[in-house]
mmCIF file of C-alpha atoms in Angstrom:
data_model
loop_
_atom_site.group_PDB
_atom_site.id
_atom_site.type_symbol
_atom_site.label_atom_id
_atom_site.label_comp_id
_atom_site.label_asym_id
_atom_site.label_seq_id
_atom_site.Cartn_x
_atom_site.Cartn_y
_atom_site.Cartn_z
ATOM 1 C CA UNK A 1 33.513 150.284 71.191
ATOM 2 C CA UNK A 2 36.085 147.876 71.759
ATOM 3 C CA UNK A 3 36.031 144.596 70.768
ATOM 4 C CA UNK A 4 39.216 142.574 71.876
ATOM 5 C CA UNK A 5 39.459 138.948 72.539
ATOM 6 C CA UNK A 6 40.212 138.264 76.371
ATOM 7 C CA UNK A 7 43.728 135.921 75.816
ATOM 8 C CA UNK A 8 43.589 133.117 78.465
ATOM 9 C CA UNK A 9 47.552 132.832 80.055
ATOM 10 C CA UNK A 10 48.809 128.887 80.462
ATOM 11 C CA UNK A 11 51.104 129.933 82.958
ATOM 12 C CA UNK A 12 50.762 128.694 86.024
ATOM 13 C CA UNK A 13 51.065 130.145 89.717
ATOM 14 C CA UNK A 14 53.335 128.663 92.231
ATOM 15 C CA UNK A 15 51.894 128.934 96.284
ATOM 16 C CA UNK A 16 54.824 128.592 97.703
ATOM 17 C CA UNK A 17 55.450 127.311 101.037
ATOM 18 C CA UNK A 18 52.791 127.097 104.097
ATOM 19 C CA UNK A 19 51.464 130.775 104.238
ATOM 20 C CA UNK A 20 50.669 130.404 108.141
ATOM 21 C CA UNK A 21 54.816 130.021 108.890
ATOM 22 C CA UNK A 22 56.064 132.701 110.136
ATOM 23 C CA UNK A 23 60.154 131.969 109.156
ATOM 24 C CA UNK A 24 59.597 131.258 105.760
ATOM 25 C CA UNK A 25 62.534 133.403 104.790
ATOM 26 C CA UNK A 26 64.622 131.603 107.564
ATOM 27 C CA UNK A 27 64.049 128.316 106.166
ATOM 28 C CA UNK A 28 64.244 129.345 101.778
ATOM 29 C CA UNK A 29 67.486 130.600 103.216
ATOM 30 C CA UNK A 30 68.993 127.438 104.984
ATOM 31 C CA UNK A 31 67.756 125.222 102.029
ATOM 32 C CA UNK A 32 69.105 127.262 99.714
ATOM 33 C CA UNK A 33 72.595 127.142 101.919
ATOM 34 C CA UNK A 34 72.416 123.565 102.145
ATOM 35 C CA UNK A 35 71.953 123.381 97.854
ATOM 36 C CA UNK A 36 74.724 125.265 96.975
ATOM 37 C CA UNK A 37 76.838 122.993 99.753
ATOM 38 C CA UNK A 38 75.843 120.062 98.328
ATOM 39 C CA UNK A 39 75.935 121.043 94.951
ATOM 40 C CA UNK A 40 79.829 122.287 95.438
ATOM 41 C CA UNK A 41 80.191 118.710 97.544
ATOM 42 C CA UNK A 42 78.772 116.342 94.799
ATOM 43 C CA UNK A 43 80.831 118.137 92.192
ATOM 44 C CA UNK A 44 83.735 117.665 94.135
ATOM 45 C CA UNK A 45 82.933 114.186 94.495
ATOM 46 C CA UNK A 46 82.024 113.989 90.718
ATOM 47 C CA UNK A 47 85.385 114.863 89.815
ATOM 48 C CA UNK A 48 87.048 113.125 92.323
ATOM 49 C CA UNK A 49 86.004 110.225 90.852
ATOM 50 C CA UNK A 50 87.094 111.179 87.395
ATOM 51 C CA UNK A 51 90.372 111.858 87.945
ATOM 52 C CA UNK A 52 91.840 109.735 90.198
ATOM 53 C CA UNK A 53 92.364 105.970 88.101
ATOM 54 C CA UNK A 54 92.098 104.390 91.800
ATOM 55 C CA UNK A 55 88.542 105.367 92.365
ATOM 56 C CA UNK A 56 87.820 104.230 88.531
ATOM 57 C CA UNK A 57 85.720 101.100 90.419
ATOM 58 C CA UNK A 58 82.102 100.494 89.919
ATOM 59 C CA UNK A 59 80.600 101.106 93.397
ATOM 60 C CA UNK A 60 82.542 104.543 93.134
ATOM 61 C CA UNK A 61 81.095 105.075 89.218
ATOM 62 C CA UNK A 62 77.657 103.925 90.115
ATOM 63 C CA UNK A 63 78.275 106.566 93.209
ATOM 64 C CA UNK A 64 79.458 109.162 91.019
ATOM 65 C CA UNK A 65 76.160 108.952 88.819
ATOM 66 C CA UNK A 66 73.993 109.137 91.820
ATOM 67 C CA UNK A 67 75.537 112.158 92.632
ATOM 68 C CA UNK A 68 75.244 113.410 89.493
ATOM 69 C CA UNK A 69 71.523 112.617 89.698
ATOM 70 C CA UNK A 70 70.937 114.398 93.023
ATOM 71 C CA UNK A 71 72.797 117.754 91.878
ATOM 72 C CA UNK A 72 70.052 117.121 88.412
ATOM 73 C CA UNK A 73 66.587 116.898 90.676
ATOM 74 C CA UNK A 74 67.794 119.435 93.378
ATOM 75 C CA UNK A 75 68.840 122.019 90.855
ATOM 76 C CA UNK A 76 65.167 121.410 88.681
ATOM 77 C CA UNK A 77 63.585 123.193 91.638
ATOM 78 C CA UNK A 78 65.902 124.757 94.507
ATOM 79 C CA UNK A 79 66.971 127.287 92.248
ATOM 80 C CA UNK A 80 63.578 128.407 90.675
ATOM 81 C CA UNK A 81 62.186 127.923 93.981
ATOM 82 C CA UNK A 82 64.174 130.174 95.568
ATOM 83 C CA UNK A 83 64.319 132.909 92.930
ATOM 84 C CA UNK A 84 60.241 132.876 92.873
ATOM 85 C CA UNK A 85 60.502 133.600 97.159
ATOM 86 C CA UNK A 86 62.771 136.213 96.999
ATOM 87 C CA UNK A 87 62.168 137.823 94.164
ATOM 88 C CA UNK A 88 58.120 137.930 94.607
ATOM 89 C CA UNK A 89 56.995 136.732 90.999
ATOM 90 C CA UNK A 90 55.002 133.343 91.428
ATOM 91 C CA UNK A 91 54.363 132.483 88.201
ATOM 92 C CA UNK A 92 55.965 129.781 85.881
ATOM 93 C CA UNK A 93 55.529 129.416 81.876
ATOM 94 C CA UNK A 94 53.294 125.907 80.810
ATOM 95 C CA UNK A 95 56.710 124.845 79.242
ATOM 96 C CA UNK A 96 58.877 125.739 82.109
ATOM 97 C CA UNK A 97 56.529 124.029 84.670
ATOM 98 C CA UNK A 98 56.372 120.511 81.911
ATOM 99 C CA UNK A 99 60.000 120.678 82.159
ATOM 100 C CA UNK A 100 60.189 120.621 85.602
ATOM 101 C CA UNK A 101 57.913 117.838 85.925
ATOM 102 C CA UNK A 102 59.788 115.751 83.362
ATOM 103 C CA UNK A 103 63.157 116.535 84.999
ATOM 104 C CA UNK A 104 62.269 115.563 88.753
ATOM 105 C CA UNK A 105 59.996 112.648 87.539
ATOM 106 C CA UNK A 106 62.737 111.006 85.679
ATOM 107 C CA UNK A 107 65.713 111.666 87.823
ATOM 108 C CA UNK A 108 63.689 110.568 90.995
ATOM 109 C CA UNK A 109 62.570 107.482 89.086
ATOM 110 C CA UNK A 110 65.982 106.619 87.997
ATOM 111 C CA UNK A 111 67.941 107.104 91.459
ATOM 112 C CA UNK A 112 65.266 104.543 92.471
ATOM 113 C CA UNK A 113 66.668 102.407 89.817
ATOM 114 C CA UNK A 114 69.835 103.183 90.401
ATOM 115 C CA UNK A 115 70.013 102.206 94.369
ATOM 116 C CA UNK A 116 68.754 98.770 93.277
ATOM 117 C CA UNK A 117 71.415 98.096 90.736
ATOM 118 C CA UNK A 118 73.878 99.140 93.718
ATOM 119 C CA UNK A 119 72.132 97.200 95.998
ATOM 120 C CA UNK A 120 72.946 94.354 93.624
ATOM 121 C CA UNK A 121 76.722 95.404 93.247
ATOM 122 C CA UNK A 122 77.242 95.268 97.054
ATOM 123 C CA UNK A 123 75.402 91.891 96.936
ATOM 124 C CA UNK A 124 78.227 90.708 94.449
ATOM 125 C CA UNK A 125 80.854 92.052 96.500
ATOM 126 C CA UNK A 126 79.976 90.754 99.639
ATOM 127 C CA UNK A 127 78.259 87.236 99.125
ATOM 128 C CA UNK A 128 80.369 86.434 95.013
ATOM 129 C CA UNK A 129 83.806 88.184 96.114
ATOM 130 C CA UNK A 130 85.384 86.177 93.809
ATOM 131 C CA UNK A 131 83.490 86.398 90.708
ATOM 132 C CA UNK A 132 82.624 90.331 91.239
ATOM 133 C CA UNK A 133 85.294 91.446 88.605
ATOM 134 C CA UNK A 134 83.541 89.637 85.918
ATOM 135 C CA UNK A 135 79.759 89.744 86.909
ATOM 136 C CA UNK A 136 80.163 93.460 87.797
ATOM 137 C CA UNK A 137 82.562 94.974 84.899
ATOM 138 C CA UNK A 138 82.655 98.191 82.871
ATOM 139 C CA UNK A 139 79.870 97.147 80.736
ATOM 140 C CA UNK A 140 77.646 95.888 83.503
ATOM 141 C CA UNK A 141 78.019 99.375 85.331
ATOM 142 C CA UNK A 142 77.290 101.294 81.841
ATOM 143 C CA UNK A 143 74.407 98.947 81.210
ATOM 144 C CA UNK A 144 72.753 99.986 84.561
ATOM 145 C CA UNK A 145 73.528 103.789 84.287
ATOM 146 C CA UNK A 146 71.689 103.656 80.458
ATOM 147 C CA UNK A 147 68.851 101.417 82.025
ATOM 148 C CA UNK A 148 68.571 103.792 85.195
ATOM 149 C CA UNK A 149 68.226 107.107 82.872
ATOM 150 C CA UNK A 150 66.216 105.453 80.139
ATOM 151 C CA UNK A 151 63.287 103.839 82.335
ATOM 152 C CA UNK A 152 62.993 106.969 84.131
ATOM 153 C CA UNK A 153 63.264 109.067 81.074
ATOM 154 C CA UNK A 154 60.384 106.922 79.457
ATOM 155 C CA UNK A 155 58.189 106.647 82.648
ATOM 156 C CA UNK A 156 58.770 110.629 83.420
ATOM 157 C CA UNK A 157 57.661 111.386 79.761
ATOM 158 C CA UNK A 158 54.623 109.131 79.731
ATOM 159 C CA UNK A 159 53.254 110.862 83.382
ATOM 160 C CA UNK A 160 54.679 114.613 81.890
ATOM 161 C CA UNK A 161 52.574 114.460 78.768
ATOM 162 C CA UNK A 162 49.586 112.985 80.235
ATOM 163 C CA UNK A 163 49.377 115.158 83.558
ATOM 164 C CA UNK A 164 49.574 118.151 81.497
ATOM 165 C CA UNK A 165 46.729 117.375 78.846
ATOM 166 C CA UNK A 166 43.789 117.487 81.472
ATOM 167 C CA UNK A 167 41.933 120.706 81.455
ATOM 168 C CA UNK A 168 43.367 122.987 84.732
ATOM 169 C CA UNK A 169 40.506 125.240 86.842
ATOM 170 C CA UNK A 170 41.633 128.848 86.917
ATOM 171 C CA UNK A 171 42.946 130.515 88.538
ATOM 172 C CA UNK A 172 45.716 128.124 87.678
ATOM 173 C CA UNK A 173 47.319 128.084 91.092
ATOM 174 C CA UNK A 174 49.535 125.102 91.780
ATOM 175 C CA UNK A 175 49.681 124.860 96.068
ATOM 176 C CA UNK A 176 53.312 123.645 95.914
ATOM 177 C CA UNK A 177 56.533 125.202 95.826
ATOM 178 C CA UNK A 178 57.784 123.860 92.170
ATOM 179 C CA UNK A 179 55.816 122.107 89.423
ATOM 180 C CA UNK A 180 55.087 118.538 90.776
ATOM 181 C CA UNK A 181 52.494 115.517 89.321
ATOM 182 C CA UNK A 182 50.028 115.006 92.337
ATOM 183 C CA UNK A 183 50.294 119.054 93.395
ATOM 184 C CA UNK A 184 49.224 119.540 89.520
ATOM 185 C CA UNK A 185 46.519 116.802 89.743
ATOM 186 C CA UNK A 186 44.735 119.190 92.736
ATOM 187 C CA UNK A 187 43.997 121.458 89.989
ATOM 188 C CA UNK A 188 42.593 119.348 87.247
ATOM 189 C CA UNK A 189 39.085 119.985 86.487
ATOM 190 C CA UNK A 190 38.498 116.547 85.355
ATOM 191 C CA UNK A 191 38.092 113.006 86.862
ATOM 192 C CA UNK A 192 41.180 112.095 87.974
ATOM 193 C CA UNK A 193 40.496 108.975 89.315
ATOM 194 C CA UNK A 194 41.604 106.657 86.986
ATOM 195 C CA UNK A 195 45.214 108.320 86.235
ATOM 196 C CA UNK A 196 45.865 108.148 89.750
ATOM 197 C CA UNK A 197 45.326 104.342 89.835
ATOM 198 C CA UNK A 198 48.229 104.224 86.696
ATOM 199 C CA UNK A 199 50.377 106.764 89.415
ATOM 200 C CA UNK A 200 49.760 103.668 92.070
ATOM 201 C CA UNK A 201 50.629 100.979 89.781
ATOM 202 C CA UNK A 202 54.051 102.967 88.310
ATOM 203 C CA UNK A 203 54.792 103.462 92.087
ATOM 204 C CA UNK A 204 54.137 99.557 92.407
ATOM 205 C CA UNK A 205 56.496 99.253 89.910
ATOM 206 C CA UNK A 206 58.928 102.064 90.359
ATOM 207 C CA UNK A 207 59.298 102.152 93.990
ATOM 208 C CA UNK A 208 57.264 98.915 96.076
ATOM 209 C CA UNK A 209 59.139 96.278 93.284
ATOM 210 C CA UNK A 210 62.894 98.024 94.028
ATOM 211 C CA UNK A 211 62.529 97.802 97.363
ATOM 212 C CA UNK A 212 61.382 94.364 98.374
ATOM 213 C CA UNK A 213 64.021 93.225 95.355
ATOM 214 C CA UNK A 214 66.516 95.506 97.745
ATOM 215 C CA UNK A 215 65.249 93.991 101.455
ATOM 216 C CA UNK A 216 65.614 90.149 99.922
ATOM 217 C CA UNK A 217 69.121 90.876 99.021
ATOM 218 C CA UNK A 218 70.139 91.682 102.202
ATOM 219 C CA UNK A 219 68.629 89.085 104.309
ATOM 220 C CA UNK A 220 71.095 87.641 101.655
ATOM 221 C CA UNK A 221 73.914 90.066 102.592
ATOM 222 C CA UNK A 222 73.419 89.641 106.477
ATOM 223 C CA UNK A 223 73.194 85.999 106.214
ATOM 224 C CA UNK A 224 76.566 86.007 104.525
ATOM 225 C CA UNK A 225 77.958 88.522 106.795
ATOM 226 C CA UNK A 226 77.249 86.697 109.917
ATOM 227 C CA UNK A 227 78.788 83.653 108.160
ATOM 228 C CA UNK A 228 82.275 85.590 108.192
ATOM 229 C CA UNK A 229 84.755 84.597 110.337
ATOM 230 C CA UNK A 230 87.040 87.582 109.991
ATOM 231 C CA UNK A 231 85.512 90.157 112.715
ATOM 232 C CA UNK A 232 87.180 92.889 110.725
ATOM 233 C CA UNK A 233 85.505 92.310 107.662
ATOM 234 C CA UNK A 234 82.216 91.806 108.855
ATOM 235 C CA UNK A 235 82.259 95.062 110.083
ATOM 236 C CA UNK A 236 83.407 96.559 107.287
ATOM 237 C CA UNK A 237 80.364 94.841 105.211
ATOM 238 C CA UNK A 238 77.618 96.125 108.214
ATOM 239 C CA UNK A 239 79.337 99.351 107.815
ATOM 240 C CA UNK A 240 78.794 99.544 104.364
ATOM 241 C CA UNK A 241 75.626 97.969 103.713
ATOM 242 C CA UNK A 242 74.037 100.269 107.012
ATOM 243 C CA UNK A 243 74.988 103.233 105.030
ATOM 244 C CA UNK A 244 73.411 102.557 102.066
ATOM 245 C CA UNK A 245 69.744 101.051 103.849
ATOM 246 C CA UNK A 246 69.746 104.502 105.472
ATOM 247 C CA UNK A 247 70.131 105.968 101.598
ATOM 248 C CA UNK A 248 67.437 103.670 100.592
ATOM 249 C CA UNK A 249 65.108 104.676 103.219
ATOM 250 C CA UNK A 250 65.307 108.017 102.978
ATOM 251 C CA UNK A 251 64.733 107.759 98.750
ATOM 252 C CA UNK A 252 61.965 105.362 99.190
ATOM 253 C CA UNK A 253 60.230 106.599 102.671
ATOM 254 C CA UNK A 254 58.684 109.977 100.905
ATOM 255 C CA UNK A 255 58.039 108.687 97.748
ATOM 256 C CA UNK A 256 56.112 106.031 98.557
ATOM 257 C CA UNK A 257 53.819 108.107 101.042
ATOM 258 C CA UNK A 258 53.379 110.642 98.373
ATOM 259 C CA UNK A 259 52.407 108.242 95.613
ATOM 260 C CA UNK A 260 51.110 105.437 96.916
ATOM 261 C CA UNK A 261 48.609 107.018 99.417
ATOM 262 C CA UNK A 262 45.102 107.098 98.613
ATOM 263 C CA UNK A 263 44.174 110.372 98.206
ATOM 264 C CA UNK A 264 47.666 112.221 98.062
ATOM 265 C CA UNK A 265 46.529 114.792 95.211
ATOM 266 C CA UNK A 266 44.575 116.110 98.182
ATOM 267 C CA UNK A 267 47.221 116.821 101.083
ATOM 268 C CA UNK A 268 49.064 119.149 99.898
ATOM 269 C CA UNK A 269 51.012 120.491 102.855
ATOM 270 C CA UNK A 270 52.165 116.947 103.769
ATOM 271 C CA UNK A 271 53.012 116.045 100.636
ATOM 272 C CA UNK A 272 55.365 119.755 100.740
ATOM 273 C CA UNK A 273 56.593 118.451 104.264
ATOM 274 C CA UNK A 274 57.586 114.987 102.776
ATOM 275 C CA UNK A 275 59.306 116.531 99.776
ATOM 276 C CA UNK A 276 61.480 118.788 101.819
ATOM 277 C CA UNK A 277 62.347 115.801 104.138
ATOM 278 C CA UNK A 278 63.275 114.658 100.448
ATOM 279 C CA UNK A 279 65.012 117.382 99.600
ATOM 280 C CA UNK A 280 67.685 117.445 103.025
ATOM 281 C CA UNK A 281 68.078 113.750 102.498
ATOM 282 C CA UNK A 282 69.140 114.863 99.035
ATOM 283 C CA UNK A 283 71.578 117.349 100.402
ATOM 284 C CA UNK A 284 72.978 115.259 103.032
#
């Protein structure tokens, strides 16, 4: 008779994409196009910056490290993403999937950071031209990279370890295409309702605080802009601040309907939809 113990797996099981599609393979391909184009593009730029002493300046540093961030939380999931589609096998190791969840929380959280402190250098620039070398100097810009990795490394860590102590229902299927907080949350078999009140307030914190701190600065910026009586650098400033309010809406936009909706643990697909629009924001 045999008598061996039944071993219960911690791995998990990734769903994928929306089964009713019908070009899923179409569209894994064209993101997975798009990655390795971007990921050739923001090495490039990487380097760029590096190695040419004229770009050593901090919008182009603080630039270079949000670069360098993007390549980080694309390559935490494109890759394994893709390799799961095409190769068939769904399922991801309890470590592997913590990992991933650590490394998209905390780079996500720190580009957030990041685009404020940038916000604030082209505040500097544009409304303190004269004082910008010595408010904004090679110290500064270090200061806000460390800041930028370290709160996100901290807040990722604290959100990591406690998403991934709750108890999960088998079968263990996550209904996402990579390991992420609120897609892992659908799964709990626990009362989840206070954690997801800490998700809002982080978010608050995170993501709602950045951004109005980002809008007040430029009704700042565009006050001072309109002020300028040389046409040619007032359009230079719109040109440059317009770029980066696009960046900031299409960081902020998704995460802030993915965390801060009531309920988001439970919309799955539109939570997938949002992170994709993520994702090609990313890549652009």
């Amino acid at each position: 008779m045999s008598t061996g113990n039944k071993t219960e797996t911690t791995d998990f099981i990734l769903l994928g994409f929306f089964s009713e599609f019908k070009h899923i393979t179409a569209m894994v391909s064209i993101i997975l196009l798009i990655y390795m184009a971007s990921f050739s593009g923001n090495t490039l730029l990487i380097l760029l910056i590096w190695l040419y002493s004229h770009l050593h300046t901090p919008m182009y540093f603080l630039l270079s490290q949000l670069s360098l961030m993007d390549l980080t939380l694309t390559s935490s999931i494109v890759p394994k993403m893709a390799a799961n589609f095409f190769s068939g096998w769904r399922s991801i190791s309890f470590l592997a999937c913590g990992t991933q969840i650590f490394f998209s929380l905390t780079v996500a959280i720190a580009e957030c950071i990041l685009i404020t402190f940038m916000c604030f250098d082209r505040y500097v620039a544009i409304c303190e031209p004269l004082r910008y070398p010595i408010i904004i100097n090679p110290r500064v810009c270090l200061q806000m990279i460390a800041m930028s990795w370290a709160g996100g490394a901290l807040t990722s860590l604290g959100h990591t370890a406690f998403t991934l102590h709750f108890n999960i229902c088998s079968p263990r299927e996550i209904p996402h295409f990579f390991c992420e907080v609120m897609a892992v949350l659908r799964i709990v078999c626990e009362d989840i309702s206070a954690y997801e009140k800490a998700v809002v307030i982080t978010s608050i914190l995170v993501l709602l605080l950045p951004l109005s701190l980002i809008l007040a600065s430029y009704v700042v910026i565009f006050l001072a802009v309109l002020r300028m009586n040389s046409p040619e650098g007032r359009n230079k400033a719109l040109a440059t601040c317009s770029s980066h309010l696009c960046v900031v809406g299409l960081y902020f936009g998704p995460g802030m309907c993915i965390y801060m909706r009531p309920g988001s643990a439970h919309t799955p697909k539109l939570n997938q939809g949002l992170f994709l629009l993520e994702l090609s924001s990313l890549h652009s």
